[in-house]
C-alpha positions in Angstrom: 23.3 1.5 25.5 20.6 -0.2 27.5 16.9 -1.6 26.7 14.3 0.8 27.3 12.6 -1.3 29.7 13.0 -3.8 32.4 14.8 -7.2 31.4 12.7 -9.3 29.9 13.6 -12.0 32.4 12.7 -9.9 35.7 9.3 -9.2 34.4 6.6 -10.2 36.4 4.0 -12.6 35.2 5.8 -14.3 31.9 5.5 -17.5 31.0 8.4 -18.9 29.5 8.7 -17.7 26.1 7.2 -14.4 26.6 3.4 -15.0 26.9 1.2 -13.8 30.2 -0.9 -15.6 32.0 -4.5 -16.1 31.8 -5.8 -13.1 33.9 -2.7 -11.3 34.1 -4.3 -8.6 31.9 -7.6 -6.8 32.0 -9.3 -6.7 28.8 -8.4 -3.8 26.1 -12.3 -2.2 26.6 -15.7 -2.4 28.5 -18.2 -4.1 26.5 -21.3 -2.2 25.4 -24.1 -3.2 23.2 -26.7 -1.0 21.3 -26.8 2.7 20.9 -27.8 5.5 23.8 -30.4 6.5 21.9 -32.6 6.5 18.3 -30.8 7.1 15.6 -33.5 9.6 13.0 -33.7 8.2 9.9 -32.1 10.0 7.1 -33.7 12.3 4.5 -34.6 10.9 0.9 -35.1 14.6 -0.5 -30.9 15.2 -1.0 -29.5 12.2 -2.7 -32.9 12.3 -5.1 -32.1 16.2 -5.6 -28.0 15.5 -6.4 -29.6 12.9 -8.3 -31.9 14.8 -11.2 -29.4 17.5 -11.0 -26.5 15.1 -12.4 -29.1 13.4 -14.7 -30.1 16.8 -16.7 -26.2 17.9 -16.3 -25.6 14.7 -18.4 -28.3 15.3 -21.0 -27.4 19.0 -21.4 -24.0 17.7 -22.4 -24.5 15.1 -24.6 -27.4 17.3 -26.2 -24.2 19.8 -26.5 -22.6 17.3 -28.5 -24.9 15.6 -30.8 -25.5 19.2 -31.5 -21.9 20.0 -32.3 -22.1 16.9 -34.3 -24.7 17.9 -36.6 -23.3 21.2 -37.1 -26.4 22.9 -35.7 -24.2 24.7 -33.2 
């Protein structure tokens, strides 16, 4: 059965251990800075919406149970 790929010792461009040389490779990615454009700002109205709708969802329940508690239910 044979390796995959070439030999590691006919490959061009190692250094003697099996490190390249500086400039042998191109870098992994252009650099970029900064966005193409604006990004809006999000809206406040949903999160303070979920917000009071979990708040009374946790009062209605432990309304439920202080109420089963006293036996008023």
């Amino acid at each position: 059965m044979t390796a995959p790929g070439p030999e590691p010792d006919e490959v061009p461009g190692l250094e003697p251990g099996g490190s390249v040389r500086p400039g042998d490779t191109p870098p992994d990615a252009g650099q970029t800075s900064g966005l193409s454009h604006p990004q809006p700002m999000p809206s406040r109205k949903l999160p303070i919406g979920w917000l009071i709708v979990i708040v009374v969802l946790v009062l209605a329940v432990a309304a439920f149970f202080v109420l089963k508690a006293t036996d008023f239910l």
